[in-house]
Coordinates of C-alpha atoms and ligand atoms in Angstrom, one line a residue:
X313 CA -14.1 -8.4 10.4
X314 CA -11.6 -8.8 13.7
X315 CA -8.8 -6.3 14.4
X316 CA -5.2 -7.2 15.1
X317 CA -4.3 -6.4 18.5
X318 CA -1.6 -3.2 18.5
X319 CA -2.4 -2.5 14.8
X320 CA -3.8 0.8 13.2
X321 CA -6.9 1.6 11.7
X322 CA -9.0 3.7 10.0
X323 CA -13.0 3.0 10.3
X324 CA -16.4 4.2 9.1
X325 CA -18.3 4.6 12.6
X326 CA -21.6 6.5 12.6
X327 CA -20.8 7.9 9.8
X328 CA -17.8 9.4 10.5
X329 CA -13.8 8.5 9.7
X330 CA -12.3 7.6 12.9
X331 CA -9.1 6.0 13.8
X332 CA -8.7 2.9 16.3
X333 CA -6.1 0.9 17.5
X334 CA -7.2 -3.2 17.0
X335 CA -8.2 -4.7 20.9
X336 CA -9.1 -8.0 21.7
X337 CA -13.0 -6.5 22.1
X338 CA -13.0 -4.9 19.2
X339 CA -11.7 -0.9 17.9
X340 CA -10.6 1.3 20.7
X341 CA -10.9 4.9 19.5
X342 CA -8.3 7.7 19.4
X343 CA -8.6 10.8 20.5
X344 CA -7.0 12.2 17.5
X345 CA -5.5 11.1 13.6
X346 CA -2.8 8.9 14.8
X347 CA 0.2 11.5 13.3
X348 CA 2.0 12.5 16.4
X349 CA 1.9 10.6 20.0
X350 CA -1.0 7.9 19.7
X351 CA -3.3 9.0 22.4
X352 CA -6.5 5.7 23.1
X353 CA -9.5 6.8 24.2
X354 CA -11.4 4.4 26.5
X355 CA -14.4 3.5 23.7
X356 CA -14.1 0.7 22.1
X357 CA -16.4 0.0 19.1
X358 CA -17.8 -3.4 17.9
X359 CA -16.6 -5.1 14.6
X360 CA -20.2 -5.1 13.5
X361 CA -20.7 -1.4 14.0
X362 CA -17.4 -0.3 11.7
X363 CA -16.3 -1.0 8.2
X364 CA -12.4 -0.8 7.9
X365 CA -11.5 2.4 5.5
X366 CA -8.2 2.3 3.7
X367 CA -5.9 3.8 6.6
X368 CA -4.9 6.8 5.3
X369 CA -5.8 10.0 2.9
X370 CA -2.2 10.4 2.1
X371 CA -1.6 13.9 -0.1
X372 CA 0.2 11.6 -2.4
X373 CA 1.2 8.3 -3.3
X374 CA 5.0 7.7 -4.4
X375 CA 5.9 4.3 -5.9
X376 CA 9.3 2.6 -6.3
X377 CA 9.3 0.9 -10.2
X378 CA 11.7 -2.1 -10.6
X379 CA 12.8 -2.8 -6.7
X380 CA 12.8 -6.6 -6.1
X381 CA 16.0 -8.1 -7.9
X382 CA 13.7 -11.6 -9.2
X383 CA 11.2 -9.2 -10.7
X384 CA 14.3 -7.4 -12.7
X385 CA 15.8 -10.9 -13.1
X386 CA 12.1 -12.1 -14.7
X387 CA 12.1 -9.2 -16.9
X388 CA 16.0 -9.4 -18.3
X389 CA 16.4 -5.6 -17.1
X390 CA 19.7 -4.6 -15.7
X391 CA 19.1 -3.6 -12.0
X392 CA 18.7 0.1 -11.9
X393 CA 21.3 2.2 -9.9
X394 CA 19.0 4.4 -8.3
X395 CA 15.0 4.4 -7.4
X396 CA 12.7 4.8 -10.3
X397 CA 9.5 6.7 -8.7
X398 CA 6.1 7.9 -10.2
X399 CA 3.2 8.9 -8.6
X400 CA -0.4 7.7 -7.9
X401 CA -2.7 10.3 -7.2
X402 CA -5.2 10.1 -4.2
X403 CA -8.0 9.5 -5.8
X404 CA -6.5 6.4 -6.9
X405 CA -7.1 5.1 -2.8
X406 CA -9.9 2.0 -2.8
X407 CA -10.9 0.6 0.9
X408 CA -10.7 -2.7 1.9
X409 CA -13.8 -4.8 0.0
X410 CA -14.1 -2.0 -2.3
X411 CA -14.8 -2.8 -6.1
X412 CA -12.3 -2.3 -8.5
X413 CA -13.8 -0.9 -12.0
X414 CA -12.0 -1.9 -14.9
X415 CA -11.5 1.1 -17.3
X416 CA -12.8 0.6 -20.6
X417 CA -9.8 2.1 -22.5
X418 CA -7.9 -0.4 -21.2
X419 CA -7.7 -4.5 -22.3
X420 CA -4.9 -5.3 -20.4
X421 CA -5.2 -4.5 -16.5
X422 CA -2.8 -5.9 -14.3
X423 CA -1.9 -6.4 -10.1
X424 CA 0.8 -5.6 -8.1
X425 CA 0.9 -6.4 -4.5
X426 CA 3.5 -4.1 -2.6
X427 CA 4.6 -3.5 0.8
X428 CA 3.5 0.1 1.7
X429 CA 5.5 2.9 3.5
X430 CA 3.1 5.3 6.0
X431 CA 5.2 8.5 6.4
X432 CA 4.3 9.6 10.0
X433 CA 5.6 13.6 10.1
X434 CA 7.0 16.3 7.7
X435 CA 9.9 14.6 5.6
X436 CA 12.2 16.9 3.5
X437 CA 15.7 15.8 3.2
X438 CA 15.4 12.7 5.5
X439 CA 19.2 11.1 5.5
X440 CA 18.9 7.4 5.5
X441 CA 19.8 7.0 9.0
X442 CA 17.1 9.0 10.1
X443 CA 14.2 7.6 8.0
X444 CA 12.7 5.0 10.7
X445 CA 12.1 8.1 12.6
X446 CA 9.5 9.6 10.1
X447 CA 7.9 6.3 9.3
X448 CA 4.4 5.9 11.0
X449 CA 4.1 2.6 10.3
X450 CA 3.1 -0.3 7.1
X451 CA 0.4 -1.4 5.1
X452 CA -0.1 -3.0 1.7
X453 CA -1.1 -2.0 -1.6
X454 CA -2.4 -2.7 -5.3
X455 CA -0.6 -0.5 -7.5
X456 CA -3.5 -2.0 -10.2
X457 CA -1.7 -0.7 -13.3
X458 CA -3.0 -1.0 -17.0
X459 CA 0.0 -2.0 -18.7
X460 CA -1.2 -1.6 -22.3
X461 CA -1.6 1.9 -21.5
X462 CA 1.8 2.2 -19.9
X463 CA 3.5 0.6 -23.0
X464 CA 1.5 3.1 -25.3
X465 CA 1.8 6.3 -23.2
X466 CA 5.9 5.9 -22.8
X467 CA 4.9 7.6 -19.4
X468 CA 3.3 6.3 -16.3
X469 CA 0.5 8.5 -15.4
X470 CA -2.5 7.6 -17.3
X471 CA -1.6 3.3 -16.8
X472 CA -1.4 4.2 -12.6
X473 CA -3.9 6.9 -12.0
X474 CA -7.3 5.3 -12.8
X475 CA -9.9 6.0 -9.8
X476 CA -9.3 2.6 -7.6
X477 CA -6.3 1.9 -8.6
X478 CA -4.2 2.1 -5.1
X479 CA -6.5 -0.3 -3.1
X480 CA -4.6 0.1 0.7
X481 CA -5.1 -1.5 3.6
X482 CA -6.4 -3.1 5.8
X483 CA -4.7 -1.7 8.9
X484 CA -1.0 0.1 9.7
X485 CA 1.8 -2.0 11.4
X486 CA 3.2 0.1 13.4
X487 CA 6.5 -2.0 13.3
X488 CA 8.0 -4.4 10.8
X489 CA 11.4 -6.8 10.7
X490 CA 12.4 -6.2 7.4
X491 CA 14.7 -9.0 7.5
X492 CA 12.0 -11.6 7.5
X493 CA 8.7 -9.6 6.6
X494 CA 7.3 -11.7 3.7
X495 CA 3.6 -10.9 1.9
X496 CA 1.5 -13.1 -0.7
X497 CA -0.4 -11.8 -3.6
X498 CA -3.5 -14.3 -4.5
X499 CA -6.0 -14.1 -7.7
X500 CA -8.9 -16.1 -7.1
X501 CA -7.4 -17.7 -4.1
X502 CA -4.4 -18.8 -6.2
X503 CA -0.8 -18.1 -5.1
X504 CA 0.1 -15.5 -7.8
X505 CA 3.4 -13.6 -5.5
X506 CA 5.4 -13.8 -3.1
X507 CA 7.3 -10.7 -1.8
X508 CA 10.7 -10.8 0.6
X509 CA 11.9 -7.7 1.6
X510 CA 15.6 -9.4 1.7
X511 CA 15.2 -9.1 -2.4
X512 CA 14.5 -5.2 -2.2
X513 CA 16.9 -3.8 -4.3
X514 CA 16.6 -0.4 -2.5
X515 CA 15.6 -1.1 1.2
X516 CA 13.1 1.1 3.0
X517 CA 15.5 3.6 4.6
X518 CA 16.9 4.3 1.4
X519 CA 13.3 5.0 -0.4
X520 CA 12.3 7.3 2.5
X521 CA 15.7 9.1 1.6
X522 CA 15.5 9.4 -1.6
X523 CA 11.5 10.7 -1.6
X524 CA 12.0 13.2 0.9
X525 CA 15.2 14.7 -1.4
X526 CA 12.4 15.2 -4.6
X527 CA 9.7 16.5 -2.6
X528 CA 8.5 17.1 1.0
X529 CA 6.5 14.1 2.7
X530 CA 3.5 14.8 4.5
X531 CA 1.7 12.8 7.5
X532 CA -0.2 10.0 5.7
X533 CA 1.3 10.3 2.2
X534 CA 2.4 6.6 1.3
X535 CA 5.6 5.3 -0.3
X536 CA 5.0 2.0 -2.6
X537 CA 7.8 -0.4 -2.4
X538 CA 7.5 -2.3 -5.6
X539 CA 5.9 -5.8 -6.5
X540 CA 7.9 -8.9 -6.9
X541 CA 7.6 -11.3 -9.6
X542 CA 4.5 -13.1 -10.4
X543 CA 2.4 -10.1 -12.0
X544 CA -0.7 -10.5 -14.2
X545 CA -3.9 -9.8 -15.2
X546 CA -7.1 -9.3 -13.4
X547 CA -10.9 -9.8 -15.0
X548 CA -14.4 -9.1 -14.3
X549 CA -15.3 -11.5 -11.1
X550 CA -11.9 -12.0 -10.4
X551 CA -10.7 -11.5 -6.5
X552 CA -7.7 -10.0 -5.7
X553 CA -6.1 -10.1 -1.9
X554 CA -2.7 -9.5 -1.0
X555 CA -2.0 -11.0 2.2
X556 CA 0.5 -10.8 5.2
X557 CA 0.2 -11.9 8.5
X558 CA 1.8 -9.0 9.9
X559 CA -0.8 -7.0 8.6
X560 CA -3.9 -8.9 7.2
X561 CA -5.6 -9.4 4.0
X562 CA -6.2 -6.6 1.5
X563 CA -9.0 -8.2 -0.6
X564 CA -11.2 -6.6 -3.5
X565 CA -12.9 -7.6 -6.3
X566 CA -13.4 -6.7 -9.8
X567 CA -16.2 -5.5 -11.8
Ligands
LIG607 MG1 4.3 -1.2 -8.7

């Protein structure tokens, strides 16, 4: 696996967690958790000496419901006047390549490729016009959802919270253009979505905002920005990758 010049990660090295900026030789090391000034070391680590971790242990994981206006369009719902959040818990986070099990009380489990929000520093109150400023960087996700579950439970905690179910990765970009920032969700290698962040119905800024008024934001905890249209199942065997350029490929597969 090759890095992306510029772009953030998080490895397994010797056994340890480590963090890296991608080089054009490979991983060059930090000297510390990348939260704060990003300080490079001058080791740089081999791609076949490294597997990429997801890139962060975030203390929680927020996700937006309904965001993209096609998705509400899809589903006939009337487009909600303020964010819908629930929460993933961390145990939830899969790496990069890591299987996906699916539960046996569920028969109906379902992808969701999203953009990913890295909060960078302490977030509590964050006005809108502010937000870039606690934002470390971007990712993607798979907020893997079993939507049986969700229909039967009326609430979202049992359908989201499944260990595995909040694959991230594979790196952090440190910056994005939201006006033309576009990601592809792919079953099997078949074009399943396609996100634009031009349909957002709440915009990044305004997520940030709204998260940090519930509850305080930590370094690493992760903000999911909703899936467009184009959801469905996965199955034993299947491969799921949500893909970006800006960012890579975020593949796993099911057993
Ligand atoms: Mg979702």
């Amino acid at each position: 696996m090759n890095s992306q010049p510029g772009k953030l990660y998080r490895l397994q090295y010797n056994g340890h967690a480590i963090y890296a900026l991608g080089d054009p030789h490979g991983f060059r090391m930090l000297a510390r958790p990348p939260f704060g000034a990003l300080e490079t070391t001058s080791k740089v680590v081999s791609p076949r000496e490294v597997r990429i971790l997801a890139p962060v242990e975030p203390s929680k994981i927020i996700a937006a419901g309904l965001n993209y206006r096609n998705h509400a369009q899809e589903l006939s719902m009337a487009l909600p006047e303020e964010p819908l959040i629930f929460l993933k818990p961390p145990t939830a986070v899969a790496s990069p390549g890591e299987s996906i099990h699916l539960p046996p009380s569920s028969q109906q489990v379902e992808f969701e490729g999203e953009l990913a929000i890295v909060i960078g520093k302490t977030a509590k109150d964050v006005p809108e016009a502010e937000a870039g400023q606690y934002i470390l960087g971007y990712t993607l996700a798979n907020d893997i959802t079993a939507r049986d579950l969700q229909k039967r439970d009326g609430q979202w905690t049992r359908a989201k919270s499944f260990d595995g179910f909040c694959p991230l990765g594979p790196c952090i970009a440190l910056e994005i253009d939201p006006n033309t920032f576009t990601f592809t969700t792919h079953l099997n290698g078949e074009l399943k979505q396609t996100g634009n962040l031009a349909d957002m119905i709440f915009p990044i800024p305004r997520l940030v905002a709204f998260a940090s008024s519930v509850m305080t934001l930590l370094p690493g905890d992760v903000i999911l920005t909703g899936t467009p249209p184009g959801v469905g199942p996965l199955r034993t065997g299947d491969r799921i990758s949500i893909e970006s350029p800006d960012i890579g490929i975020l593949e796993n597969s099911v057993i």
